[in-house]
PDB file of C-alpha atoms in Angstrom:
ATOM      1  CA  MET A   1       6.397 -68.401 -56.176  1.00  0.00           C
ATOM      2  CA  ASP A   2       3.252 -67.479 -54.782  1.00  0.00           C
ATOM      3  CA  ASP A   3       1.974 -70.341 -51.947  1.00  0.00           C
ATOM      4  CA  GLY A   4      -0.989 -68.341 -51.527  1.00  0.00           C
ATOM      5  CA  TYR A   5      -0.067 -66.662 -47.837  1.00  0.00           C
ATOM      6  CA  SER A   6       2.584 -64.359 -48.563  1.00  0.00           C
ATOM      7  CA  GLU A   7       0.166 -61.752 -48.530  1.00  0.00           C
ATOM      8  CA  TYR A   8       0.157 -62.140 -44.939  1.00  0.00           C
ATOM      9  CA  SER A   9       3.904 -61.999 -43.801  1.00  0.00           C
ATOM     10  CA  SER A  10       6.313 -61.730 -45.191  1.00  0.00           C
ATOM     11  CA  HIS A  11       8.701 -61.128 -41.627  1.00  0.00           C
ATOM     12  CA  ASP A  12      11.178 -63.940 -40.392  1.00  0.00           C
ATOM     13  CA  TRP A  13       9.118 -64.956 -37.002  1.00  0.00           C
ATOM     14  CA  GLU A  14      11.807 -68.036 -36.004  1.00  0.00           C
ATOM     15  CA  ASP A  15      11.977 -66.610 -32.540  1.00  0.00           C
ATOM     16  CA  ALA A  16       7.837 -65.696 -32.238  1.00  0.00           C
ATOM     17  CA  PRO A  17       6.315 -68.380 -34.700  1.00  0.00           C
ATOM     18  CA  MET A  18       2.513 -67.960 -32.538  1.00  0.00           C
ATOM     19  CA  GLN A  19       2.868 -63.540 -34.423  1.00  0.00           C
ATOM     20  CA  ASP A  20       3.502 -65.238 -37.263  1.00  0.00           C
ATOM     21  CA  LEU A  21       0.008 -64.304 -39.351  1.00  0.00           C
ATOM     22  CA  ARG A  22       0.743 -66.410 -42.619  1.00  0.00           C
ATOM     23  CA  THR A  23       1.721 -69.554 -40.223  1.00  0.00           C
ATOM     24  CA  ILE A  24      -1.920 -68.898 -38.287  1.00  0.00           C
ATOM     25  CA  TYR A  25      -3.547 -69.704 -41.574  1.00  0.00           C
ATOM     26  CA  ILE A  26      -1.482 -72.003 -43.016  1.00  0.00           C
ATOM     27  CA  LEU A  27      -2.281 -74.090 -39.883  1.00  0.00           C
ATOM     28  CA  GLU A  28      -5.733 -73.146 -39.980  1.00  0.00           C
ATOM     29  CA  ASP A  29      -5.984 -74.404 -43.336  1.00  0.00           C
ATOM     30  CA  VAL A  30      -3.987 -77.803 -42.493  1.00  0.00           C
ATOM     31  CA  LEU A  31      -6.473 -78.701 -39.174  1.00  0.00           C
ATOM     32  CA  VAL A  32      -9.753 -77.845 -41.233  1.00  0.00           C
ATOM     33  CA  THR A  33      -9.032 -80.759 -43.795  1.00  0.00           C
ATOM     34  CA  LEU A  34      -7.526 -82.824 -41.173  1.00  0.00           C
ATOM     35  CA  ALA A  35     -10.290 -82.546 -39.306  1.00  0.00           C
ATOM     36  CA  PRO A  36     -13.144 -85.004 -40.545  1.00  0.00           C
ATOM     37  CA  VAL A  37     -10.302 -87.653 -40.247  1.00  0.00           C
ATOM     38  CA  LEU A  38      -8.236 -86.905 -37.055  1.00  0.00           C
ATOM     39  CA  LYS A  39      -8.541 -88.702 -34.250  1.00  0.00           C
ATOM     40  CA  THR A  40      -6.003 -88.059 -31.971  1.00  0.00           C
ATOM     41  CA  LEU A  41      -3.812 -84.443 -31.725  1.00  0.00           C
ATOM     42  CA  ILE A  42      -0.062 -83.755 -30.180  1.00  0.00           C
ATOM     43  CA  VAL A  43       0.123 -79.842 -29.684  1.00  0.00           C
ATOM     44  CA  ASP A  44       3.769 -78.717 -28.734  1.00  0.00           C
ATOM     45  CA  MET A  45       3.188 -74.696 -29.155  1.00  0.00           C
ATOM     46  CA  PRO A  46       3.795 -71.729 -27.710  1.00  0.00           C
ATOM     47  CA  LEU A  47       0.310 -70.551 -27.252  1.00  0.00           C
ATOM     48  CA  ARG A  48       0.947 -68.724 -23.927  1.00  0.00           C
ATOM     49  CA  ASP A  49       2.605 -66.532 -26.455  1.00  0.00           C
ATOM     50  CA  VAL A  50      -0.531 -65.064 -27.975  1.00  0.00           C
ATOM     51  CA  ASP A  51      -2.299 -62.157 -25.513  1.00  0.00           C
ATOM     52  CA  PRO A  52      -6.178 -62.476 -25.782  1.00  0.00           C
ATOM     53  CA  TRP A  53      -6.383 -58.962 -26.348  1.00  0.00           C
ATOM     54  CA  ASP A  54      -3.451 -57.565 -28.483  1.00  0.00           C
ATOM     55  CA  ASP A  55      -2.954 -60.583 -30.026  1.00  0.00           C
ATOM     56  CA  VAL A  56      -7.145 -61.000 -31.172  1.00  0.00           C
ATOM     57  CA  ILE A  57      -6.319 -61.069 -35.421  1.00  0.00           C
ATOM     58  CA  ILE A  58      -3.925 -64.072 -34.301  1.00  0.00           C
ATOM     59  CA  LEU A  59      -6.460 -65.471 -32.260  1.00  0.00           C
ATOM     60  CA  LYS A  60      -9.597 -65.607 -34.483  1.00  0.00           C
ATOM     61  CA  PRO A  61      -8.098 -67.803 -37.194  1.00  0.00           C
ATOM     62  CA  LEU A  62      -6.434 -70.043 -34.217  1.00  0.00           C
ATOM     63  CA  ARG A  63      -9.230 -70.574 -32.570  1.00  0.00           C
ATOM     64  CA  HIS A  64     -11.333 -71.363 -35.344  1.00  0.00           C
ATOM     65  CA  ALA A  65      -8.705 -74.160 -36.239  1.00  0.00           C
ATOM     66  CA  PHE A  66      -9.315 -76.197 -33.343  1.00  0.00           C
ATOM     67  CA  GLU A  67     -12.992 -75.748 -32.581  1.00  0.00           C
ATOM     68  CA  VAL A  68     -13.210 -77.533 -35.710  1.00  0.00           C
ATOM     69  CA  LEU A  69     -12.014 -80.611 -34.915  1.00  0.00           C
ATOM     70  CA  VAL A  70     -15.398 -82.293 -34.207  1.00  0.00           C
ATOM     71  CA  ASN A  71     -13.946 -85.877 -34.569  1.00  0.00           C
ATOM     72  CA  LEU A  72     -11.178 -85.472 -31.916  1.00  0.00           C
ATOM     73  CA  GLU A  73     -10.955 -88.191 -29.612  1.00  0.00           C
ATOM     74  CA  GLU A  74      -7.474 -87.667 -27.609  1.00  0.00           C
ATOM     75  CA  LEU A  75      -5.472 -84.491 -27.452  1.00  0.00           C
ATOM     76  CA  ILE A  76      -2.060 -83.736 -24.882  1.00  0.00           C
ATOM     77  CA  SER A  77      -0.977 -80.726 -24.688  1.00  0.00           C
ATOM     78  CA  VAL A  78       2.497 -80.339 -24.044  1.00  0.00           C
ATOM     79  CA  LYS A  79       2.411 -77.210 -22.740  1.00  0.00           C
ATOM     80  CA  ASP A  80      -0.545 -74.907 -21.375  1.00  0.00           C
ATOM     81  CA  GLU A  81      -3.480 -75.933 -21.303  1.00  0.00           C
ATOM     82  CA  LEU A  82      -4.220 -75.525 -24.725  1.00  0.00           C
ATOM     83  CA  TYR A  83      -4.099 -71.602 -24.580  1.00  0.00           C
ATOM     84  CA  LEU A  84      -6.972 -69.832 -27.015  1.00  0.00           C
ATOM     85  CA  ALA A  85      -9.344 -67.462 -25.174  1.00  0.00           C
ATOM     86  CA  GLU A  86     -10.312 -64.166 -27.286  1.00  0.00           C
ATOM     87  CA  THR A  87     -10.200 -62.129 -24.325  1.00  0.00           C
ATOM     88  CA  GLY A  88     -10.007 -61.799 -21.124  1.00  0.00           C
ATOM     89  CA  MET A  89     -13.314 -62.807 -20.047  1.00  0.00           C
ATOM     90  CA  GLU A  90     -13.449 -66.690 -19.008  1.00  0.00           C
ATOM     91  CA  GLN A  91     -15.301 -68.971 -21.787  1.00  0.00           C
ATOM     92  CA  PRO A  92     -15.390 -72.443 -22.675  1.00  0.00           C
ATOM     93  CA  GLN A  93     -12.065 -73.961 -23.446  1.00  0.00           C
ATOM     94  CA  VAL A  94     -12.337 -75.279 -27.475  1.00  0.00           C
ATOM     95  CA  TYR A  95     -12.515 -78.844 -26.629  1.00  0.00           C
ATOM     96  CA  ALA A  96     -15.552 -78.935 -25.003  1.00  0.00           C
ATOM     97  CA  ARG A  97     -17.187 -78.170 -28.327  1.00  0.00           C
ATOM     98  CA  TRP A  98     -15.604 -81.965 -28.952  1.00  0.00           C
ATOM     99  CA  PRO A  99     -18.783 -84.367 -28.301  1.00  0.00           C
ATOM    100  CA  LYS A 100     -15.884 -87.645 -29.482  1.00  0.00           C
ATOM    101  CA  LEU A 101     -13.446 -86.797 -26.654  1.00  0.00           C
ATOM    102  CA  ARG A 102     -12.326 -89.794 -24.796  1.00  0.00           C
ATOM    103  CA  ARG A 103      -8.964 -88.654 -23.502  1.00  0.00           C
ATOM    104  CA  LEU A 104      -7.799 -84.923 -22.151  1.00  0.00           C
ATOM    105  CA  CYS A 105      -3.940 -84.382 -21.099  1.00  0.00           C
ATOM    106  CA  LEU A 106      -3.297 -80.622 -20.476  1.00  0.00           C
ATOM    107  CA  TYR A 107      -0.240 -79.092 -18.693  1.00  0.00           C
ATOM    108  CA  ASN A 108      -0.175 -76.258 -16.187  1.00  0.00           C
ATOM    109  CA  VAL A 109      -4.262 -75.831 -16.234  1.00  0.00           C
ATOM    110  CA  ILE A 110      -5.976 -73.648 -13.242  1.00  0.00           C
ATOM    111  CA  MET A 111      -8.305 -76.534 -11.362  1.00  0.00           C
ATOM    112  CA  GLU A 112     -11.360 -74.708 -11.616  1.00  0.00           C
ATOM    113  CA  GLU A 113     -14.619 -74.461 -12.002  1.00  0.00           C
ATOM    114  CA  GLN A 114     -14.486 -73.421 -15.302  1.00  0.00           C
ATOM    115  CA  LEU A 115     -12.451 -76.567 -16.152  1.00  0.00           C
ATOM    116  CA  LEU A 116     -15.023 -79.032 -14.762  1.00  0.00           C
ATOM    117  CA  LYS A 117     -17.177 -77.684 -16.457  1.00  0.00           C
ATOM    118  CA  ASP A 118     -15.901 -77.723 -19.703  1.00  0.00           C
ATOM    119  CA  MET A 119     -14.574 -81.340 -19.035  1.00  0.00           C
ATOM    120  CA  ALA A 120     -18.751 -81.838 -18.125  1.00  0.00           C
ATOM    121  CA  SER A 121     -19.368 -81.165 -21.576  1.00  0.00           C
ATOM    122  CA  CYS A 122     -17.770 -83.570 -22.836  1.00  0.00           C
ATOM    123  CA  PRO A 123     -19.805 -86.467 -22.685  1.00  0.00           C
ATOM    124  CA  GLN A 124     -17.652 -89.349 -23.661  1.00  0.00           C
ATOM    125  CA  LEU A 125     -14.310 -88.450 -21.863  1.00  0.00           C
ATOM    126  CA  GLU A 126     -12.826 -91.258 -19.957  1.00  0.00           C
ATOM    127  CA  ALA A 127      -9.649 -89.987 -18.903  1.00  0.00           C
ATOM    128  CA  ALA A 128      -7.947 -86.790 -17.752  1.00  0.00           C
ATOM    129  CA  ALA A 129      -4.311 -85.862 -16.915  1.00  0.00           C
ATOM    130  CA  PHE A 130      -2.877 -83.067 -15.716  1.00  0.00           C
ATOM    131  CA  ILE A 131       0.715 -81.958 -15.389  1.00  0.00           C
ATOM    132  CA  ARG A 132       1.480 -79.978 -13.371  1.00  0.00           C
ATOM    133  CA  PRO A 133      -1.504 -77.785 -12.469  1.00  0.00           C
ATOM    134  CA  ASP A 134      -2.169 -74.787 -10.429  1.00  0.00           C
ATOM    135  CA  PRO A 135      -4.480 -75.047  -7.379  1.00  0.00           C
ATOM    136  CA  SER A 136      -7.877 -73.428  -7.520  1.00  0.00           C
ATOM    137  CA  ASP A 137      -7.403 -71.762  -4.529  1.00  0.00           C
ATOM    138  CA  ASP A 138      -3.390 -71.879  -2.716  1.00  0.00           C
ATOM    139  CA  ASP A 139      -3.689 -75.721  -2.815  1.00  0.00           C
ATOM    140  CA  LEU A 140      -4.750 -78.175  -4.845  1.00  0.00           C
ATOM    141  CA  SER A 141      -4.911 -81.201  -2.178  1.00  0.00           C
ATOM    142  CA  ASN A 142      -8.409 -78.663  -1.185  1.00  0.00           C
ATOM    143  CA  ASP A 143      -9.533 -78.851  -4.509  1.00  0.00           C
ATOM    144  CA  ASP A 144     -12.629 -80.424  -4.298  1.00  0.00           C
ATOM    145  CA  ILE A 145     -12.294 -82.290  -7.067  1.00  0.00           C
ATOM    146  CA  LYS A 146     -15.269 -84.911  -6.929  1.00  0.00           C
ATOM    147  CA  GLY A 147     -17.219 -82.801  -5.714  1.00  0.00           C
ATOM    148  CA  GLY A 148     -16.412 -79.833  -8.348  1.00  0.00           C
ATOM    149  CA  LEU A 149     -17.613 -82.201 -10.717  1.00  0.00           C
ATOM    150  CA  ALA A 150     -21.102 -83.300  -9.247  1.00  0.00           C
ATOM    151  CA  ARG A 151     -21.933 -79.979  -9.402  1.00  0.00           C
ATOM    152  CA  THR A 152     -21.187 -78.875 -12.664  1.00  0.00           C
ATOM    153  CA  TRP A 153     -21.640 -82.433 -14.404  1.00  0.00           C
ATOM    154  CA  ALA A 154     -26.116 -81.132 -13.258  1.00  0.00           C
ATOM    155  CA  VAL A 155     -25.852 -77.759 -14.491  1.00  0.00           C
ATOM    156  CA  VAL A 156     -24.521 -79.285 -17.788  1.00  0.00           C
ATOM    157  CA  ASN A 157     -27.061 -82.254 -17.629  1.00  0.00           C
ATOM    158  CA  PRO A 158     -29.841 -80.858 -15.921  1.00  0.00           C
ATOM    159  CA  ARG A 159     -32.150 -83.976 -17.981  1.00  0.00           C
ATOM    160  CA  ASP A 160     -30.034 -86.584 -16.285  1.00  0.00           C
ATOM    161  CA  THR A 161     -29.833 -85.185 -12.925  1.00  0.00           C
ATOM    162  CA  LYS A 162     -31.577 -86.893  -9.819  1.00  0.00           C
ATOM    163  CA  GLN A 163     -29.507 -85.373  -7.153  1.00  0.00           C
ATOM    164  CA  ASP A 164     -29.272 -81.551  -7.872  1.00  0.00           C
ATOM    165  CA  GLY A 165     -25.832 -82.175  -7.933  1.00  0.00           C
ATOM    166  CA  LEU A 166     -25.794 -83.828  -4.595  1.00  0.00           C
ATOM    167  CA  VAL A 167     -24.151 -87.176  -5.748  1.00  0.00           C
ATOM    168  CA  TYR A 168     -21.768 -87.453  -9.149  1.00  0.00           C
ATOM    169  CA  GLU A 169     -24.469 -89.059 -11.856  1.00  0.00           C
ATOM    170  CA  GLY A 170     -22.143 -88.749 -14.891  1.00  0.00           C
ATOM    171  CA  PRO A 171     -20.159 -91.784 -16.685  1.00  0.00           C
ATOM    172  CA  LYS A 172     -17.012 -93.145 -15.259  1.00  0.00           C
ATOM    173  CA  MET A 173     -13.924 -91.028 -15.046  1.00  0.00           C
ATOM    174  CA  THR A 174      -9.805 -91.296 -14.653  1.00  0.00           C
ATOM    175  CA  ILE A 175      -8.528 -88.087 -12.987  1.00  0.00           C
ATOM    176  CA  ALA A 176      -4.717 -88.130 -12.640  1.00  0.00           C
ATOM    177  CA  PHE A 177      -2.555 -85.691 -11.742  1.00  0.00           C
ATOM    178  CA  CYS A 178       0.848 -85.557 -12.479  1.00  0.00           C
ATOM    179  CA  ASN A 179       3.746 -83.666 -11.353  1.00  0.00           C
ATOM    180  CA  TRP A 180       7.700 -84.868  -9.262  1.00  0.00           C
ATOM    181  CA  PRO A 181       6.588 -86.394  -5.978  1.00  0.00           C
ATOM    182  CA  PRO A 182       7.007 -83.730  -3.458  1.00  0.00           C
ATOM    183  CA  TYR A 183       4.906 -81.573  -5.440  1.00  0.00           C
ATOM    184  CA  LEU A 184       1.626 -84.289  -6.122  1.00  0.00           C
ATOM    185  CA  PRO A 185      -1.936 -83.048  -4.042  1.00  0.00           C
ATOM    186  CA  ASP A 186      -2.855 -84.926  -0.394  1.00  0.00           C
ATOM    187  CA  PHE A 187      -6.507 -85.943  -1.369  1.00  0.00           C
ATOM    188  CA  SER A 188      -6.502 -87.732   1.687  1.00  0.00           C
ATOM    189  CA  SER A 189      -8.474 -85.118   3.977  1.00  0.00           C
ATOM    190  CA  MET A 190     -11.442 -85.413   0.832  1.00  0.00           C
ATOM    191  CA  ILE A 191     -12.044 -89.011   0.942  1.00  0.00           C
ATOM    192  CA  PRO A 192     -15.310 -88.948   3.504  1.00  0.00           C
ATOM    193  CA  HIS A 193     -16.993 -86.002   1.565  1.00  0.00           C
ATOM    194  CA  TRP A 194     -15.755 -87.836  -1.465  1.00  0.00           C
ATOM    195  CA  GLN A 195     -17.573 -90.960  -0.656  1.00  0.00           C
ATOM    196  CA  GLU A 196     -21.008 -89.170  -0.693  1.00  0.00           C
ATOM    197  CA  VAL A 197     -20.322 -87.316  -3.244  1.00  0.00           C
ATOM    198  CA  ASP A 198     -19.017 -90.216  -5.774  1.00  0.00           C
ATOM    199  CA  PRO A 199     -20.233 -93.259  -3.178  1.00  0.00           C
ATOM    200  CA  ASP A 200     -19.699 -96.030  -5.760  1.00  0.00           C
ATOM    201  CA  ASN A 201     -15.741 -94.416  -6.543  1.00  0.00           C
ATOM    202  CA  LYS A 202     -17.157 -93.639 -10.541  1.00  0.00           C
ATOM    203  CA  ILE A 203     -14.032 -91.151 -10.641  1.00  0.00           C
ATOM    204  CA  SER A 204     -11.052 -92.391 -10.195  1.00  0.00           C
ATOM    205  CA  VAL A 205      -8.351 -89.766  -8.795  1.00  0.00           C
ATOM    206  CA  LEU A 206      -4.473 -91.045  -9.278  1.00  0.00           C
ATOM    207  CA  ASN A 207      -1.387 -88.822  -8.307  1.00  0.00           C
ATOM    208  CA  VAL A 208       1.340 -89.869 -10.480  1.00  0.00           C
ATOM    209  CA  ALA A 209       4.817 -89.408 -10.083  1.00  0.00           C
ATOM    210  CA  THR A 210       6.641 -88.149 -13.370  1.00  0.00           C
ATOM    211  CA  HIS A 211      10.187 -88.673 -11.867  1.00  0.00           C
ATOM    212  CA  ALA A 212      11.921 -91.489  -9.356  1.00  0.00           C
ATOM    213  CA  ARG A 213      13.220 -89.272  -6.212  1.00  0.00           C
ATOM    214  CA  HIS A 214      16.426 -90.225  -6.638  1.00  0.00           C
ATOM    215  CA  ASP A 215      16.102 -88.670 -10.556  1.00  0.00           C
ATOM    216  CA  ARG A 216      18.972 -86.334 -10.011  1.00  0.00           C
ATOM    217  CA  LYS A 217      18.948 -85.175 -14.307  1.00  0.00           C
ATOM    218  CA  ALA A 218      15.143 -84.264 -13.972  1.00  0.00           C
ATOM    219  CA  ARG A 219      16.102 -82.003 -10.949  1.00  0.00           C
ATOM    220  CA  LYS A 220      19.113 -80.414 -13.103  1.00  0.00           C
ATOM    221  CA  ARG A 221      16.033 -79.387 -15.766  1.00  0.00           C
ATOM    222  CA  GLY A 222      13.557 -77.901 -13.108  1.00  0.00           C
ATOM    223  CA  PRO A 223      10.074 -79.138 -12.967  1.00  0.00           C
ATOM    224  CA  ILE A 224       8.416 -77.204 -15.918  1.00  0.00           C
ATOM    225  CA  SER A 225      11.184 -78.540 -18.799  1.00  0.00           C
ATOM    226  CA  SER A 226      11.647 -82.556 -16.919  1.00  0.00           C
ATOM    227  CA  CYS A 227       7.737 -82.335 -16.900  1.00  0.00           C
ATOM    228  CA  GLN A 228       7.057 -81.175 -20.420  1.00  0.00           C
ATOM    229  CA  ASN A 229      10.110 -83.998 -22.120  1.00  0.00           C
ATOM    230  CA  TRP A 230       8.058 -86.557 -19.927  1.00  0.00           C
ATOM    231  CA  VAL A 231       5.222 -85.616 -21.321  1.00  0.00           C
ATOM    232  CA  ARG A 232       5.919 -84.891 -25.012  1.00  0.00           C
ATOM    233  CA  ASP A 233       8.131 -88.278 -25.010  1.00  0.00           C
ATOM    234  CA  HIS A 234       5.118 -90.651 -24.068  1.00  0.00           C
ATOM    235  CA  ALA A 235       2.550 -88.882 -26.162  1.00  0.00           C
ATOM    236  CA  LEU A 236       4.983 -89.234 -29.169  1.00  0.00           C
ATOM    237  CA  LEU A 237       5.845 -92.475 -28.173  1.00  0.00           C
ATOM    238  CA  GLY A 238       2.108 -93.262 -27.554  1.00  0.00           C
ATOM    239  CA  THR A 239       2.329 -94.456 -23.496  1.00  0.00           C
ATOM    240  CA  LEU A 240       1.019 -91.461 -21.557  1.00  0.00           C
ATOM    241  CA  TRP A 241      -2.125 -93.216 -21.014  1.00  0.00           C
ATOM    242  CA  SER A 242      -0.562 -96.625 -19.930  1.00  0.00           C
ATOM    243  CA  GLU A 243       2.109 -94.869 -17.817  1.00  0.00           C
ATOM    244  CA  VAL A 244      -0.801 -93.051 -15.999  1.00  0.00           C
ATOM    245  CA  GLU A 245      -2.826 -96.754 -15.180  1.00  0.00           C
ATOM    246  CA  ARG A 246       0.877 -98.276 -14.874  1.00  0.00           C
ATOM    247  CA  LYS A 247       2.145 -95.526 -11.901  1.00  0.00           C
ATOM    248  CA  GLY A 248      -0.981 -93.531 -11.100  1.00  0.00           C
ATOM    249  CA  GLN A 249      -1.500 -94.653  -6.916  1.00  0.00           C
ATOM    250  CA  PRO A 250      -5.241 -94.164  -6.111  1.00  0.00           C
ATOM    251  CA  VAL A 251      -6.090 -91.152  -3.740  1.00  0.00           C
ATOM    252  CA  ALA A 252      -6.574 -93.449  -0.620  1.00  0.00           C
ATOM    253  CA  PRO A 253      -6.668 -92.859   3.775  1.00  0.00           C
ATOM    254  CA  PRO A 254      -3.446 -92.608   5.118  1.00  0.00           C
ATOM    255  CA  THR A 255      -1.628 -95.545   6.728  1.00  0.00           C
ATOM    256  CA  VAL A 256      -2.782 -95.011  10.990  1.00  0.00           C
ATOM    257  CA  PHE A 257      -1.263 -96.682  13.490  1.00  0.00           C
ATOM    258  CA  GLU A 258      -2.558 -98.107  16.534  1.00  0.00           C
ATOM    259  CA  GLU A 259      -0.974 -95.127  18.944  1.00  0.00           C
ATOM    260  CA  GLY A 260      -2.210 -92.356  16.404  1.00  0.00           C
ATOM    261  CA  GLN A 261       0.811 -91.777  14.480  1.00  0.00           C
ATOM    262  CA  VAL A 262       0.392 -91.644  10.175  1.00  0.00           C
ATOM    263  CA  GLU A 263       3.566 -92.744   8.567  1.00  0.00           C
ATOM    264  CA  GLU A 264       5.859 -90.793   7.255  1.00  0.00           C
ATOM    265  CA  ASP A 265       7.514 -90.531   3.865  1.00  0.00           C
ATOM    266  CA  ASN A 266      11.734 -91.253   4.484  1.00  0.00           C
ATOM    267  CA  ASP A 267      12.429 -91.243   1.430  1.00  0.00           C
ATOM    268  CA  GLU A 268      12.936 -87.661   1.661  1.00  0.00           C
ATOM    269  CA  TRP A 269      13.378 -85.123  -1.912  1.00  0.00           C
ATOM    270  CA  VAL A 270      16.420 -83.033  -1.852  1.00  0.00           C
ATOM    271  CA  ASP A 271      15.925 -79.904  -3.569  1.00  0.00           C
ATOM    272  CA  ASP A 272      19.347 -78.825  -5.897  1.00  0.00           C
ATOM    273  CA  ASP A 273      17.331 -75.546  -6.959  1.00  0.00           C
ATOM    274  CA  ASP A 274      19.761 -72.783  -5.258  1.00  0.00           C
ATOM    275  CA  GLY A 275      16.350 -70.967  -5.633  1.00  0.00           C
ATOM    276  CA  ALA A 276      15.746 -71.174  -8.503  1.00  0.00           C
ATOM    277  CA  ASP A 277      11.857 -69.903  -9.933  1.00  0.00           C
ATOM    278  CA  TRP A 278       9.974 -72.718 -11.510  1.00  0.00           C
ATOM    279  CA  SER A 279       6.996 -70.853 -12.300  1.00  0.00           C
ATOM    280  CA  ASP A 280       5.145 -71.434 -14.996  1.00  0.00           C
ATOM    281  CA  ASP A 281       4.291 -68.257 -15.388  1.00  0.00           C
ATOM    282  CA  ASP A 282       5.496 -66.129 -18.336  1.00  0.00           C
ATOM    283  CA  TYR A 283       7.425 -69.543 -19.705  1.00  0.00           C
ATOM    284  CA  ASN A 284       7.426 -70.739 -22.896  1.00  0.00           C
TER     285      ASN A 284
END
């Protein structure tokens, strides 16, 4: 029986579903059909399998399928940052087109200015969780999250800006960084600057440990698999945001004793990786 998609592919793409144009067109039809009513979406797809240079014929319907989800209020992307770039050039993410988006969760996104600009383009955004994010430069702890949001929000919303991006004037927002305990950023050096940029603390920055330090099962799986499982499980249970709120630790200055010594964490994390490569590059 002809299902209307047979012209696109008859090959078995079980091991490479993102290369099957037939599957892509079916997905596009499903999302376009659901767009008027769909409010929450959990994406668990190997989008990084799609090359923005070589797979344009796949990316165009795929990107269109997500762009039309203008009623979406919550997006959770388990395996990537919702990678849908059509070219190697920098371009806004599809969720920047969703005016009702309230909660955003992305895996292994780069904390660069374009991301902050895309967030500032979402007028209803109130919470964002970033799982194992990459720094914009060499160290996530040095990324000026609040300053960057203040600047990009002023650029995106010039009519509502009075301070030219020197002070954050956008809505209240929670930003959570979720990772294994030893890889969580230390933003304590940013606090004096952030107090100037965000004097009312409208942006709440949290660190969330996805696993306990003694969780040897997580260590055995490695950070990529264990963190993806963590976000997938909580997303399917509907507990992701309550877990972020429950376990989130606000960024605060370190405790300093009278003699000037900073309290150190004695709960040592012992890596059992045997030199394993835990980079997300080319990871599916």
